[in-house]
C-alpha cells in the first residue's frame, strides 16, 4: 500500500475501465466504491468484445478517408460502419468535429499517444496475468488478413508507418500467413503480422478481477444509476442515485457510452456517440485459429478464446439504442467464409448475437483527466473499440492523477475539456 494521502473514491462504471481504476486506486490504499447502472449479472461492452490488446491500432477512428467511406457505406445495410441520420443536435456537432479531426495532421499527433497507451497496457496485462487466475492471455500477435492484393499493398504502407513508430509489423504472403496460423484454412492474398498484439477472454478477465477487488475491500453498488450530483462549492460532494447519496472525496467518470448523460447536470457537455458493435461466439468451431485476426476489407475481428471462436464487428452509430439489427449481424456472418472458406453461414445457426455500445469521441482519443468545472471529477471514458486494450493503463493514469503525480504518458490530447 502507498503512503500517499488516502481518500474515498467513487468510480461511476463497472466495465473494464472502471475495474482497472478500482484496482490501481485500491492498491494505493484508497477506499473505493464502484457504482453501475446495470445489475451484477451485466453483459455490457466489456464482456462480448473481441478481447484484443492492440498496439497495432495507433490510428484513431477519425482518419483521412473515413468520412467518404462512411457516406459510401450509408447505403449498405450490411456495411461495417453506419450512422443513422436523425435530427439530433449532439449528433450533428459530433459529426462536424469528427470530420474536422479526420486529417493526416491529427493522426500524426494522435498515433504516438495511442501507441504508448497500448504498449504500456500490454505490459500491465502481462503482469496482471501473473497475479490473477487464468483469463486466457495469449501474446502471439495479430494478423490483418487481406483477401485482395491491392489491400495487401495498401496495408504494407501502413506496416511501414507502424515500424516508423516503433511498432513491429511484417508483411506476409499467403504461404507465410498459412504457416504462421495452421489452425485454419485461409483464402487470402497475404497479411500484416503485428507480433506485439495479444488477446484474452474478457468474460474470464472480469470474472476473476471483480471478486478479487471485492476481497480487497472494494465496494460495489449494482443497479445504481447516477441521477445527479450534490455540490460543495465548485467540488462534488456526492453522487445522487435512487438508492440515496454516495459521498466521496474524488469521483471517476467511467460510464462508457452513458458518460455524457451522467455529467449534464454539472453543465459539462462531453461530445460522444454510442457505437454499437455485435459479436457471435462459436462454442465448437470447425477450425480454431491460433492467432486473433482482423478481416481487413470486411472490418471483422476474430478471436480464439479457449476452445471457442468469437467473431465481431460493425460500428453502428444510432444513439443509446441496444436493439439488434439482424442484417448487420448477417453481414458479419457472410464475411467469414470469404476468409475462412471451410466455414459456412450455417455454422452460426442458433448462435445468439451479442451487442454492446462503445463510447466514441469525435477525434478517436479517450477523455482522460480532471474537468475544469468539477476539479474532483476525473474522466476515464471515450475509449471506443480500445476499452479492453487500454483498461490497465487507464487505471494507472487515473491513480497518478489522484496522487498528483507527473503522468507517465502525456495526457494533453486527451483533455476532457478539449471541446468545452
mmCIF file of C-alpha atoms in Angstrom:
data_model
loop_
_atom_site.group_PDB
_atom_site.id
_atom_site.type_symbol
_atom_site.label_atom_id
_atom_site.label_comp_id
_atom_site.label_asym_id
_atom_site.label_seq_id
_atom_site.Cartn_x
_atom_site.Cartn_y
_atom_site.Cartn_z
ATOM 1 C CA UNK A 1 0.000 0.000 0.000
ATOM 2 C CA UNK A 2 1.179 3.516 -0.835
ATOM 3 C CA UNK A 3 1.875 6.131 1.845
ATOM 4 C CA UNK A 4 0.120 8.854 -0.154
ATOM 5 C CA UNK A 5 -2.902 10.546 1.436
ATOM 6 C CA UNK A 6 -5.762 8.098 1.233
ATOM 7 C CA UNK A 7 -9.232 9.169 0.102
ATOM 8 C CA UNK A 8 -12.633 7.738 -0.654
ATOM 9 C CA UNK A 9 -13.075 7.482 -4.407
ATOM 10 C CA UNK A 10 -16.305 6.673 -6.226
ATOM 11 C CA UNK A 11 -15.965 5.144 -9.690
ATOM 12 C CA UNK A 12 -19.028 5.573 -11.904
ATOM 13 C CA UNK A 13 -18.968 2.499 -14.127
ATOM 14 C CA UNK A 14 -18.014 -1.161 -13.599
ATOM 15 C CA UNK A 15 -16.743 -2.046 -17.065
ATOM 16 C CA UNK A 16 -13.111 -2.937 -17.639
ATOM 17 C CA UNK A 17 -12.058 0.727 -17.354
ATOM 18 C CA UNK A 18 -13.804 1.158 -14.004
ATOM 19 C CA UNK A 19 -12.449 -2.129 -12.654
ATOM 20 C CA UNK A 20 -8.879 -1.274 -13.654
ATOM 21 C CA UNK A 21 -9.212 2.132 -11.992
ATOM 22 C CA UNK A 22 -10.542 0.438 -8.846
ATOM 23 C CA UNK A 23 -7.625 -1.988 -8.799
ATOM 24 C CA UNK A 24 -4.951 0.704 -9.089
ATOM 25 C CA UNK A 25 -6.599 3.027 -6.576
ATOM 26 C CA UNK A 26 -7.203 0.293 -4.008
ATOM 27 C CA UNK A 27 -3.586 -0.832 -4.362
ATOM 28 C CA UNK A 28 -2.569 2.679 -3.259
ATOM 29 C CA UNK A 29 -4.693 2.389 -0.141
ATOM 30 C CA UNK A 30 -7.734 4.405 -1.152
ATOM 31 C CA UNK A 31 -11.253 3.423 -0.135
ATOM 32 C CA UNK A 32 -13.062 2.637 -3.399
ATOM 33 C CA UNK A 33 -16.743 2.325 -4.244
ATOM 34 C CA UNK A 34 -17.823 1.301 -7.750
ATOM 35 C CA UNK A 35 -21.378 2.106 -8.828
ATOM 36 C CA UNK A 36 -23.017 0.845 -12.005
ATOM 37 C CA UNK A 37 -26.416 1.223 -13.641
ATOM 38 C CA UNK A 38 -26.533 -2.484 -14.532
ATOM 39 C CA UNK A 39 -27.229 -5.469 -12.282
ATOM 40 C CA UNK A 40 -24.343 -7.662 -11.147
ATOM 41 C CA UNK A 41 -25.068 -10.184 -13.940
ATOM 42 C CA UNK A 42 -24.454 -7.482 -16.566
ATOM 43 C CA UNK A 43 -23.331 -8.163 -20.134
ATOM 44 C CA UNK A 44 -22.123 -4.738 -21.267
ATOM 45 C CA UNK A 45 -19.432 -3.699 -23.707
ATOM 46 C CA UNK A 46 -16.619 -5.201 -21.627
ATOM 47 C CA UNK A 47 -17.991 -8.731 -21.978
ATOM 48 C CA UNK A 48 -18.740 -9.614 -25.596
ATOM 49 C CA UNK A 49 -15.962 -7.693 -27.319
ATOM 50 C CA UNK A 50 -13.120 -9.217 -29.306
ATOM 51 C CA UNK A 51 -10.732 -9.243 -26.339
ATOM 52 C CA UNK A 52 -7.842 -7.759 -28.321
ATOM 53 C CA UNK A 53 -4.865 -5.840 -26.952
ATOM 54 C CA UNK A 54 -3.807 -3.756 -29.919
ATOM 55 C CA UNK A 55 -0.557 -1.783 -30.208
ATOM 56 C CA UNK A 56 -1.303 -2.061 -33.947
ATOM 57 C CA UNK A 57 -4.304 0.274 -33.509
ATOM 58 C CA UNK A 58 -2.484 3.592 -33.337
ATOM 59 C CA UNK A 59 -4.635 5.287 -35.992
ATOM 60 C CA UNK A 60 -7.830 6.745 -34.458
ATOM 61 C CA UNK A 61 -11.260 6.144 -35.979
ATOM 62 C CA UNK A 62 -11.243 9.773 -37.160
ATOM 63 C CA UNK A 63 -8.744 9.421 -40.015
ATOM 64 C CA UNK A 64 -8.448 10.637 -43.610
ATOM 65 C CA UNK A 65 -10.959 8.884 -45.863
ATOM 66 C CA UNK A 66 -13.326 7.810 -43.095
ATOM 67 C CA UNK A 67 -15.928 10.467 -43.873
ATOM 68 C CA UNK A 68 -16.108 9.461 -47.553
ATOM 69 C CA UNK A 69 -16.136 5.777 -46.615
ATOM 70 C CA UNK A 70 -18.905 6.384 -44.096
ATOM 71 C CA UNK A 71 -21.023 8.152 -46.702
ATOM 72 C CA UNK A 72 -20.498 5.261 -49.135
ATOM 73 C CA UNK A 73 -21.461 2.672 -46.513
ATOM 74 C CA UNK A 74 -24.599 4.597 -45.509
ATOM 75 C CA UNK A 75 -26.445 2.858 -48.347
ATOM 76 C CA UNK A 76 -25.302 -0.673 -47.490
ATOM 77 C CA UNK A 77 -27.401 -2.283 -44.721
ATOM 78 C CA UNK A 78 -24.620 -4.805 -44.018
ATOM 79 C CA UNK A 79 -21.736 -2.319 -44.009
ATOM 80 C CA UNK A 80 -19.198 -2.243 -41.161
ATOM 81 C CA UNK A 81 -19.782 1.465 -40.400
ATOM 82 C CA UNK A 82 -23.135 3.205 -40.278
ATOM 83 C CA UNK A 83 -24.532 6.455 -38.867
ATOM 84 C CA UNK A 84 -28.310 6.584 -38.638
ATOM 85 C CA UNK A 85 -29.482 10.004 -39.924
ATOM 86 C CA UNK A 86 -31.598 11.746 -37.291
ATOM 87 C CA UNK A 87 -32.455 15.236 -36.104
ATOM 88 C CA UNK A 88 -30.146 15.428 -33.128
ATOM 89 C CA UNK A 89 -28.010 18.447 -32.219
ATOM 90 C CA UNK A 90 -25.436 16.342 -30.341
ATOM 91 C CA UNK A 91 -25.007 14.010 -33.325
ATOM 92 C CA UNK A 92 -24.636 16.955 -35.712
ATOM 93 C CA UNK A 93 -21.990 18.575 -33.504
ATOM 94 C CA UNK A 94 -20.191 15.257 -33.083
ATOM 95 C CA UNK A 95 -20.228 14.663 -36.868
ATOM 96 C CA UNK A 96 -18.808 18.116 -37.566
ATOM 97 C CA UNK A 97 -15.995 17.568 -35.080
ATOM 98 C CA UNK A 98 -15.342 14.061 -36.440
ATOM 99 C CA UNK A 99 -14.986 15.496 -39.937
ATOM 100 C CA UNK A 100 -12.594 18.202 -38.738
ATOM 101 C CA UNK A 101 -10.488 15.626 -36.851
ATOM 102 C CA UNK A 102 -10.182 13.288 -39.854
ATOM 103 C CA UNK A 103 -6.910 14.766 -41.075
ATOM 104 C CA UNK A 104 -3.379 13.492 -41.525
ATOM 105 C CA UNK A 105 -2.119 16.120 -39.092
ATOM 106 C CA UNK A 106 -4.443 14.916 -36.338
ATOM 107 C CA UNK A 107 -3.468 11.283 -36.952
ATOM 108 C CA UNK A 108 0.216 12.274 -36.708
ATOM 109 C CA UNK A 109 -0.459 13.844 -33.307
ATOM 110 C CA UNK A 110 -2.642 11.015 -32.024
ATOM 111 C CA UNK A 111 -0.662 7.986 -33.242
ATOM 112 C CA UNK A 112 2.267 8.222 -30.769
ATOM 113 C CA UNK A 113 -0.177 8.646 -27.885
ATOM 114 C CA UNK A 114 -2.267 5.611 -28.864
ATOM 115 C CA UNK A 115 0.923 3.608 -29.433
ATOM 116 C CA UNK A 116 2.253 4.481 -25.967
ATOM 117 C CA UNK A 117 -1.075 3.732 -24.290
ATOM 118 C CA UNK A 118 -1.438 0.341 -25.964
ATOM 119 C CA UNK A 119 2.147 -0.797 -25.405
ATOM 120 C CA UNK A 120 2.049 0.238 -21.748
ATOM 121 C CA UNK A 121 -1.294 -1.516 -21.277
ATOM 122 C CA UNK A 122 0.042 -4.702 -22.848
ATOM 123 C CA UNK A 123 2.883 -4.835 -20.333
ATOM 124 C CA UNK A 124 0.431 -4.298 -17.478
ATOM 125 C CA UNK A 125 -1.707 -7.154 -18.783
ATOM 126 C CA UNK A 126 1.319 -9.456 -18.765
ATOM 127 C CA UNK A 127 1.940 -8.513 -15.132
ATOM 128 C CA UNK A 128 -1.750 -8.965 -14.293
ATOM 129 C CA UNK A 129 -1.733 -12.460 -15.816
ATOM 130 C CA UNK A 130 0.880 -13.487 -13.253
ATOM 131 C CA UNK A 131 -1.373 -12.267 -10.432
ATOM 132 C CA UNK A 132 -4.935 -13.263 -11.381
ATOM 133 C CA UNK A 133 -6.442 -16.662 -12.156
ATOM 134 C CA UNK A 134 -6.058 -17.536 -15.833
ATOM 135 C CA UNK A 135 -8.029 -15.191 -18.108
ATOM 136 C CA UNK A 136 -6.727 -16.577 -21.373
ATOM 137 C CA UNK A 137 -3.984 -14.065 -22.181
ATOM 138 C CA UNK A 138 -2.238 -15.070 -25.435
ATOM 139 C CA UNK A 139 0.706 -12.962 -26.632
ATOM 140 C CA UNK A 140 1.254 -14.446 -30.102
ATOM 141 C CA UNK A 141 0.267 -11.370 -32.109
ATOM 142 C CA UNK A 142 -2.450 -10.434 -34.594
ATOM 143 C CA UNK A 143 -2.935 -10.939 -38.329
ATOM 144 C CA UNK A 144 -4.540 -8.325 -40.568
ATOM 145 C CA UNK A 145 -5.872 -10.706 -43.230
ATOM 146 C CA UNK A 146 -6.139 -9.259 -46.752
ATOM 147 C CA UNK A 147 -8.197 -11.008 -49.425
ATOM 148 C CA UNK A 148 -7.117 -8.699 -52.226
ATOM 149 C CA UNK A 149 -3.578 -7.974 -53.400
ATOM 150 C CA UNK A 150 -4.427 -4.269 -53.603
ATOM 151 C CA UNK A 151 -5.422 -4.305 -49.937
ATOM 152 C CA UNK A 152 -2.181 -6.029 -49.013
ATOM 153 C CA UNK A 153 -0.231 -3.330 -50.865
ATOM 154 C CA UNK A 154 -2.146 -0.616 -49.022
ATOM 155 C CA UNK A 155 -1.654 -2.308 -45.657
ATOM 156 C CA UNK A 156 2.038 -2.707 -46.467
ATOM 157 C CA UNK A 157 2.338 1.073 -46.353
ATOM 158 C CA UNK A 158 0.554 1.009 -43.002
ATOM 159 C CA UNK A 159 3.060 -1.589 -41.765
ATOM 160 C CA UNK A 160 5.906 0.745 -42.722
ATOM 161 C CA UNK A 161 4.188 3.531 -40.766
ATOM 162 C CA UNK A 162 3.914 1.202 -37.770
ATOM 163 C CA UNK A 163 7.604 0.337 -37.883
ATOM 164 C CA UNK A 164 8.411 4.038 -38.064
ATOM 165 C CA UNK A 165 6.576 4.429 -34.750
ATOM 166 C CA UNK A 166 8.399 1.504 -33.182
ATOM 167 C CA UNK A 167 5.525 -0.974 -33.548
ATOM 168 C CA UNK A 168 6.842 -4.209 -35.133
ATOM 169 C CA UNK A 169 4.978 -5.249 -38.294
ATOM 170 C CA UNK A 170 5.717 -7.830 -41.001
ATOM 171 C CA UNK A 171 4.180 -8.161 -44.472
ATOM 172 C CA UNK A 172 3.453 -11.837 -45.227
ATOM 173 C CA UNK A 173 2.322 -13.531 -48.406
ATOM 174 C CA UNK A 174 -0.392 -16.197 -48.374
ATOM 175 C CA UNK A 175 2.004 -19.080 -47.757
ATOM 176 C CA UNK A 176 3.769 -17.358 -44.861
ATOM 177 C CA UNK A 177 0.422 -16.422 -43.344
ATOM 178 C CA UNK A 178 -0.740 -20.042 -43.511
ATOM 179 C CA UNK A 179 2.477 -21.239 -41.849
ATOM 180 C CA UNK A 180 2.031 -18.754 -39.023
ATOM 181 C CA UNK A 181 -1.534 -19.885 -38.302
ATOM 182 C CA UNK A 182 -2.031 -23.509 -39.391
ATOM 183 C CA UNK A 183 -5.177 -23.871 -37.271
ATOM 184 C CA UNK A 184 -7.474 -22.589 -40.001
ATOM 185 C CA UNK A 185 -7.572 -22.785 -43.810
ATOM 186 C CA UNK A 186 -7.345 -19.305 -45.301
ATOM 187 C CA UNK A 187 -8.387 -17.612 -48.536
ATOM 188 C CA UNK A 188 -6.178 -14.526 -48.547
ATOM 189 C CA UNK A 189 -3.554 -12.757 -50.641
ATOM 190 C CA UNK A 190 -1.492 -12.264 -47.510
ATOM 191 C CA UNK A 191 -1.466 -10.442 -44.198
ATOM 192 C CA UNK A 192 0.244 -7.971 -41.938
ATOM 193 C CA UNK A 193 1.544 -9.597 -38.770
ATOM 194 C CA UNK A 194 1.726 -7.487 -35.605
ATOM 195 C CA UNK A 195 3.692 -9.612 -33.101
ATOM 196 C CA UNK A 196 3.144 -7.235 -30.154
ATOM 197 C CA UNK A 197 -0.654 -7.585 -30.235
ATOM 198 C CA UNK A 198 -2.364 -10.044 -27.905
ATOM 199 C CA UNK A 199 -5.783 -11.295 -26.903
ATOM 200 C CA UNK A 200 -7.708 -12.603 -23.908
ATOM 201 C CA UNK A 201 -11.171 -13.704 -22.821
ATOM 202 C CA UNK A 202 -12.924 -10.599 -21.430
ATOM 203 C CA UNK A 203 -15.558 -12.563 -19.508
ATOM 204 C CA UNK A 204 -12.890 -14.597 -17.739
ATOM 205 C CA UNK A 205 -10.902 -11.434 -17.015
ATOM 206 C CA UNK A 206 -13.836 -9.635 -15.414
ATOM 207 C CA UNK A 207 -14.995 -12.826 -13.737
ATOM 208 C CA UNK A 208 -11.654 -13.130 -11.931
ATOM 209 C CA UNK A 209 -10.983 -9.411 -11.382
ATOM 210 C CA UNK A 210 -14.323 -8.472 -9.785
ATOM 211 C CA UNK A 211 -14.221 -10.946 -6.859
ATOM 212 C CA UNK A 212 -10.539 -10.166 -6.309
ATOM 213 C CA UNK A 213 -11.434 -6.486 -5.915
ATOM 214 C CA UNK A 214 -14.291 -7.316 -3.554
ATOM 215 C CA UNK A 215 -11.924 -9.401 -1.431
ATOM 216 C CA UNK A 216 -9.533 -6.438 -1.319
ATOM 217 C CA UNK A 217 -12.275 -4.206 0.102
ATOM 218 C CA UNK A 218 -13.720 -2.519 -2.988
ATOM 219 C CA UNK A 219 -17.457 -1.911 -2.513
ATOM 220 C CA UNK A 220 -19.824 -2.467 -5.462
ATOM 221 C CA UNK A 221 -23.253 -0.865 -5.783
ATOM 222 C CA UNK A 222 -25.120 -2.581 -8.630
ATOM 223 C CA UNK A 223 -28.326 -1.406 -10.286
ATOM 224 C CA UNK A 224 -27.400 2.106 -9.155
ATOM 225 C CA UNK A 225 -27.584 4.855 -11.762
ATOM 226 C CA UNK A 226 -26.076 8.308 -11.267
ATOM 227 C CA UNK A 227 -29.031 10.708 -11.436
ATOM 228 C CA UNK A 228 -27.273 13.901 -10.343
ATOM 229 C CA UNK A 229 -24.718 15.462 -8.031
ATOM 230 C CA UNK A 230 -24.569 17.397 -4.782
ATOM 231 C CA UNK A 231 -22.108 20.273 -4.804
ATOM 232 C CA UNK A 232 -19.863 21.799 -2.186
ATOM 233 C CA UNK A 233 -18.676 24.975 -3.883
ATOM 234 C CA UNK A 234 -17.037 24.016 -7.181
ATOM 235 C CA UNK A 235 -16.403 20.473 -5.969
ATOM 236 C CA UNK A 236 -18.701 17.458 -5.981
ATOM 237 C CA UNK A 237 -19.695 16.258 -2.529
ATOM 238 C CA UNK A 238 -21.799 13.271 -3.579
ATOM 239 C CA UNK A 239 -23.346 11.431 -6.480
ATOM 240 C CA UNK A 240 -27.111 11.129 -6.141
ATOM 241 C CA UNK A 241 -28.852 7.868 -7.042
ATOM 242 C CA UNK A 242 -32.220 6.221 -6.457
ATOM 243 C CA UNK A 243 -30.546 4.468 -3.525
ATOM 244 C CA UNK A 244 -29.512 7.756 -1.974
ATOM 245 C CA UNK A 245 -26.324 9.797 -1.992
ATOM 246 C CA UNK A 246 -22.852 8.314 -2.390
ATOM 247 C CA UNK A 247 -20.358 10.764 -0.913
ATOM 248 C CA UNK A 248 -16.651 10.741 -1.698
ATOM 249 C CA UNK A 249 -13.513 12.860 -1.967
ATOM 250 C CA UNK A 250 -12.924 12.083 -5.643
ATOM 251 C CA UNK A 251 -15.076 10.742 -8.471
ATOM 252 C CA UNK A 252 -14.089 8.900 -11.650
ATOM 253 C CA UNK A 253 -16.364 9.019 -14.709
ATOM 254 C CA UNK A 254 -16.047 5.592 -16.363
ATOM 255 C CA UNK A 255 -19.594 5.136 -17.639
ATOM 256 C CA UNK A 256 -18.759 4.332 -21.246
ATOM 257 C CA UNK A 257 -21.435 5.428 -23.720
ATOM 258 C CA UNK A 258 -23.630 6.654 -20.843
ATOM 259 C CA UNK A 259 -20.969 9.096 -19.578
ATOM 260 C CA UNK A 260 -22.344 12.272 -21.262
ATOM 261 C CA UNK A 261 -25.719 11.838 -19.584
ATOM 262 C CA UNK A 262 -24.085 11.498 -16.182
ATOM 263 C CA UNK A 263 -22.400 14.923 -16.335
ATOM 264 C CA UNK A 264 -25.065 17.073 -17.987
ATOM 265 C CA UNK A 265 -26.291 18.123 -14.541
ATOM 266 C CA UNK A 266 -22.846 19.619 -13.947
ATOM 267 C CA UNK A 267 -23.124 21.801 -17.040
ATOM 268 C CA UNK A 268 -20.500 19.669 -18.775
ATOM 269 C CA UNK A 269 -21.045 18.753 -22.423
ATOM 270 C CA UNK A 270 -18.981 15.739 -23.358
ATOM 271 C CA UNK A 271 -19.173 15.096 -27.129
ATOM 272 C CA UNK A 272 -19.615 11.363 -27.603
ATOM 273 C CA UNK A 273 -21.698 8.927 -29.609
ATOM 274 C CA UNK A 274 -22.515 5.323 -28.834
ATOM 275 C CA UNK A 275 -21.058 2.976 -31.457
ATOM 276 C CA UNK A 276 -22.910 -0.330 -31.402
ATOM 277 C CA UNK A 277 -20.946 -3.467 -32.150
ATOM 278 C CA UNK A 278 -22.012 -7.099 -32.471
ATOM 279 C CA UNK A 279 -20.346 -10.438 -31.863
ATOM 280 C CA UNK A 280 -21.142 -14.116 -32.190
ATOM 281 C CA UNK A 281 -19.269 -16.859 -30.355
ATOM 282 C CA UNK A 282 -18.989 -20.346 -31.806
ATOM 283 C CA UNK A 283 -18.531 -22.767 -28.871
ATOM 284 C CA UNK A 284 -17.179 -25.569 -31.068
ATOM 285 C CA UNK A 285 -15.868 -24.091 -34.335
ATOM 286 C CA UNK A 286 -14.956 -26.457 -37.136
ATOM 287 C CA UNK A 287 -11.449 -24.944 -37.126
ATOM 288 C CA UNK A 288 -9.712 -22.884 -34.429
ATOM 289 C CA UNK A 289 -7.112 -20.269 -35.403
ATOM 290 C CA UNK A 290 -4.044 -19.911 -33.213
ATOM 291 C CA UNK A 291 -3.944 -16.121 -33.562
ATOM 292 C CA UNK A 292 -6.518 -13.383 -33.382
ATOM 293 C CA UNK A 293 -7.099 -11.651 -36.694
ATOM 294 C CA UNK A 294 -8.965 -8.912 -38.496
ATOM 295 C CA UNK A 295 -10.627 -9.377 -41.871
ATOM 296 C CA UNK A 296 -9.248 -6.160 -43.335
ATOM 297 C CA UNK A 297 -11.759 -5.494 -46.115
ATOM 298 C CA UNK A 298 -14.757 -6.580 -44.017
ATOM 299 C CA UNK A 299 -13.511 -4.952 -40.786
ATOM 300 C CA UNK A 300 -14.445 -8.005 -38.762
ATOM 301 C CA UNK A 301 -12.434 -9.187 -35.737
ATOM 302 C CA UNK A 302 -11.852 -12.875 -34.978
ATOM 303 C CA UNK A 303 -10.524 -14.148 -31.646
ATOM 304 C CA UNK A 304 -9.958 -17.688 -30.361
ATOM 305 C CA UNK A 305 -10.979 -17.885 -26.688
ATOM 306 C CA UNK A 306 -10.040 -21.224 -25.238
ATOM 307 C CA UNK A 307 -11.848 -23.718 -27.458
ATOM 308 C CA UNK A 308 -14.390 -21.200 -28.749
ATOM 309 C CA UNK A 309 -14.182 -18.612 -31.525
ATOM 310 C CA UNK A 310 -15.561 -15.080 -31.255
ATOM 311 C CA UNK A 311 -16.339 -13.085 -34.401
ATOM 312 C CA UNK A 312 -17.417 -9.477 -34.150
ATOM 313 C CA UNK A 313 -17.702 -6.210 -35.994
ATOM 314 C CA UNK A 314 -19.634 -3.134 -37.140
ATOM 315 C CA UNK A 315 -19.696 0.400 -35.816
ATOM 316 C CA UNK A 316 -23.329 1.448 -35.808
ATOM 317 C CA UNK A 317 -23.901 4.997 -34.535
ATOM 318 C CA UNK A 318 -27.588 5.023 -33.585
ATOM 319 C CA UNK A 319 -27.702 6.592 -30.123
ATOM 320 C CA UNK A 320 -28.267 4.599 -26.939
ATOM 321 C CA UNK A 321 -30.220 2.004 -28.893
ATOM 322 C CA UNK A 322 -29.291 -1.568 -27.985
ATOM 323 C CA UNK A 323 -31.660 -3.199 -30.487
ATOM 324 C CA UNK A 324 -30.017 -5.927 -32.547
ATOM 325 C CA UNK A 325 -30.266 -5.317 -36.304
ATOM 326 C CA UNK A 326 -30.309 -8.767 -37.985
ATOM 327 C CA UNK A 327 -28.979 -7.512 -41.344
ATOM 328 C CA UNK A 328 -25.812 -6.196 -39.682
ATOM 329 C CA UNK A 329 -25.281 -9.474 -37.883
ATOM 330 C CA UNK A 330 -25.795 -11.227 -41.216
ATOM 331 C CA UNK A 331 -23.093 -9.061 -42.760
ATOM 332 C CA UNK A 332 -20.614 -10.335 -40.164
ATOM 333 C CA UNK A 333 -21.641 -13.951 -40.748
ATOM 334 C CA UNK A 334 -21.329 -13.667 -44.537
ATOM 335 C CA UNK A 335 -17.781 -12.312 -44.254
ATOM 336 C CA UNK A 336 -16.426 -15.422 -42.518
ATOM 337 C CA UNK A 337 -16.411 -17.928 -45.442
ATOM 338 C CA UNK A 338 -14.702 -15.334 -47.645
ATOM 339 C CA UNK A 339 -11.595 -15.558 -45.433
ATOM 340 C CA UNK A 340 -12.093 -18.960 -43.735
ATOM 341 C CA UNK A 341 -13.513 -20.987 -46.675
ATOM 342 C CA UNK A 342 -14.259 -24.132 -44.657
ATOM 343 C CA UNK A 343 -16.812 -22.211 -42.578
ATOM 344 C CA UNK A 344 -20.409 -21.748 -43.726
ATOM 345 C CA UNK A 345 -23.227 -19.401 -42.664
ATOM 346 C CA UNK A 346 -24.996 -22.473 -41.299
ATOM 347 C CA UNK A 347 -22.292 -22.743 -38.619
ATOM 348 C CA UNK A 348 -23.980 -19.760 -36.938
ATOM 349 C CA UNK A 349 -27.467 -21.247 -36.814
ATOM 350 C CA UNK A 350 -28.832 -20.893 -33.307
ATOM 351 C CA UNK A 351 -25.945 -18.701 -32.120
ATOM 352 C CA UNK A 352 -27.328 -15.748 -30.188
ATOM 353 C CA UNK A 353 -25.715 -12.448 -31.223
ATOM 354 C CA UNK A 354 -24.356 -10.151 -28.526
ATOM 355 C CA UNK A 355 -24.318 -6.364 -28.793
ATOM 356 C CA UNK A 356 -22.614 -3.587 -26.865
ATOM 357 C CA UNK A 357 -22.261 0.194 -27.081
ATOM 358 C CA UNK A 358 -18.786 1.670 -27.421
ATOM 359 C CA UNK A 359 -18.140 5.279 -26.315
ATOM 360 C CA UNK A 360 -16.816 7.122 -29.400
ATOM 361 C CA UNK A 361 -15.285 10.611 -29.184
ATOM 362 C CA UNK A 362 -15.096 12.882 -32.246
ATOM 363 C CA UNK A 363 -11.315 12.572 -32.582
ATOM 364 C CA UNK A 364 -10.942 8.921 -31.580
ATOM 365 C CA UNK A 365 -8.975 9.684 -28.398
ATOM 366 C CA UNK A 366 -10.259 8.963 -24.895
ATOM 367 C CA UNK A 367 -11.234 11.595 -22.354
ATOM 368 C CA UNK A 368 -8.721 11.298 -19.532
ATOM 369 C CA UNK A 369 -8.057 13.930 -16.881
ATOM 370 C CA UNK A 370 -9.741 16.328 -14.474
ATOM 371 C CA UNK A 371 -12.669 18.524 -15.515
ATOM 372 C CA UNK A 372 -12.212 22.258 -15.023
ATOM 373 C CA UNK A 373 -15.855 22.688 -13.983
ATOM 374 C CA UNK A 374 -15.588 19.979 -11.302
ATOM 375 C CA UNK A 375 -11.953 19.551 -10.246
ATOM 376 C CA UNK A 376 -12.547 16.407 -8.167
ATOM 377 C CA UNK A 377 -14.170 14.598 -11.125
ATOM 378 C CA UNK A 378 -11.779 12.653 -13.364
ATOM 379 C CA UNK A 379 -12.745 11.481 -16.854
ATOM 380 C CA UNK A 380 -11.809 7.937 -17.843
ATOM 381 C CA UNK A 381 -14.080 7.271 -20.804
ATOM 382 C CA UNK A 382 -14.403 7.505 -24.586
ATOM 383 C CA UNK A 383 -12.070 4.618 -25.499
ATOM 384 C CA UNK A 384 -14.234 3.442 -28.443
ATOM 385 C CA UNK A 385 -13.052 -0.006 -29.645
ATOM 386 C CA UNK A 386 -9.974 0.077 -27.384
ATOM 387 C CA UNK A 387 -11.590 -0.020 -23.945
ATOM 388 C CA UNK A 388 -10.409 -3.555 -23.238
ATOM 389 C CA UNK A 389 -6.985 -2.854 -24.681
ATOM 390 C CA UNK A 390 -6.466 0.341 -22.689
ATOM 391 C CA UNK A 391 -8.032 -0.691 -19.379
ATOM 392 C CA UNK A 392 -4.900 -1.259 -17.282
ATOM 393 C CA UNK A 393 -3.031 1.851 -18.429
ATOM 394 C CA UNK A 394 -6.133 3.976 -17.895
ATOM 395 C CA UNK A 395 -6.332 2.708 -14.330
ATOM 396 C CA UNK A 396 -2.656 3.505 -13.770
ATOM 397 C CA UNK A 397 -3.032 7.029 -15.188
ATOM 398 C CA UNK A 398 -6.126 7.756 -13.080
ATOM 399 C CA UNK A 399 -4.228 6.691 -9.963
ATOM 400 C CA UNK A 400 -1.416 9.071 -10.910
ATOM 401 C CA UNK A 401 -3.922 11.903 -11.385
ATOM 402 C CA UNK A 402 -5.467 11.275 -7.962
ATOM 403 C CA UNK A 403 -2.000 11.296 -6.366
ATOM 404 C CA UNK A 404 -0.999 14.493 -8.174
ATOM 405 C CA UNK A 405 1.983 12.685 -9.685
ATOM 406 C CA UNK A 406 3.530 13.517 -13.061
ATOM 407 C CA UNK A 407 1.734 11.455 -15.682
ATOM 408 C CA UNK A 408 3.670 8.541 -17.177
ATOM 409 C CA UNK A 409 2.030 9.353 -20.553
ATOM 410 C CA UNK A 410 1.311 12.810 -21.971
ATOM 411 C CA UNK A 411 -2.398 13.486 -21.387
ATOM 412 C CA UNK A 412 -2.758 16.812 -23.184
ATOM 413 C CA UNK A 413 -4.506 15.422 -26.290
ATOM 414 C CA UNK A 414 -6.951 13.551 -24.034
ATOM 415 C CA UNK A 415 -8.034 16.604 -22.009
ATOM 416 C CA UNK A 416 -11.775 16.136 -21.232
ATOM 417 C CA UNK A 417 -12.286 19.899 -21.655
ATOM 418 C CA UNK A 418 -10.877 19.991 -25.194
ATOM 419 C CA UNK A 419 -14.321 20.654 -26.687
ATOM 420 C CA UNK A 420 -15.559 22.945 -23.911
#
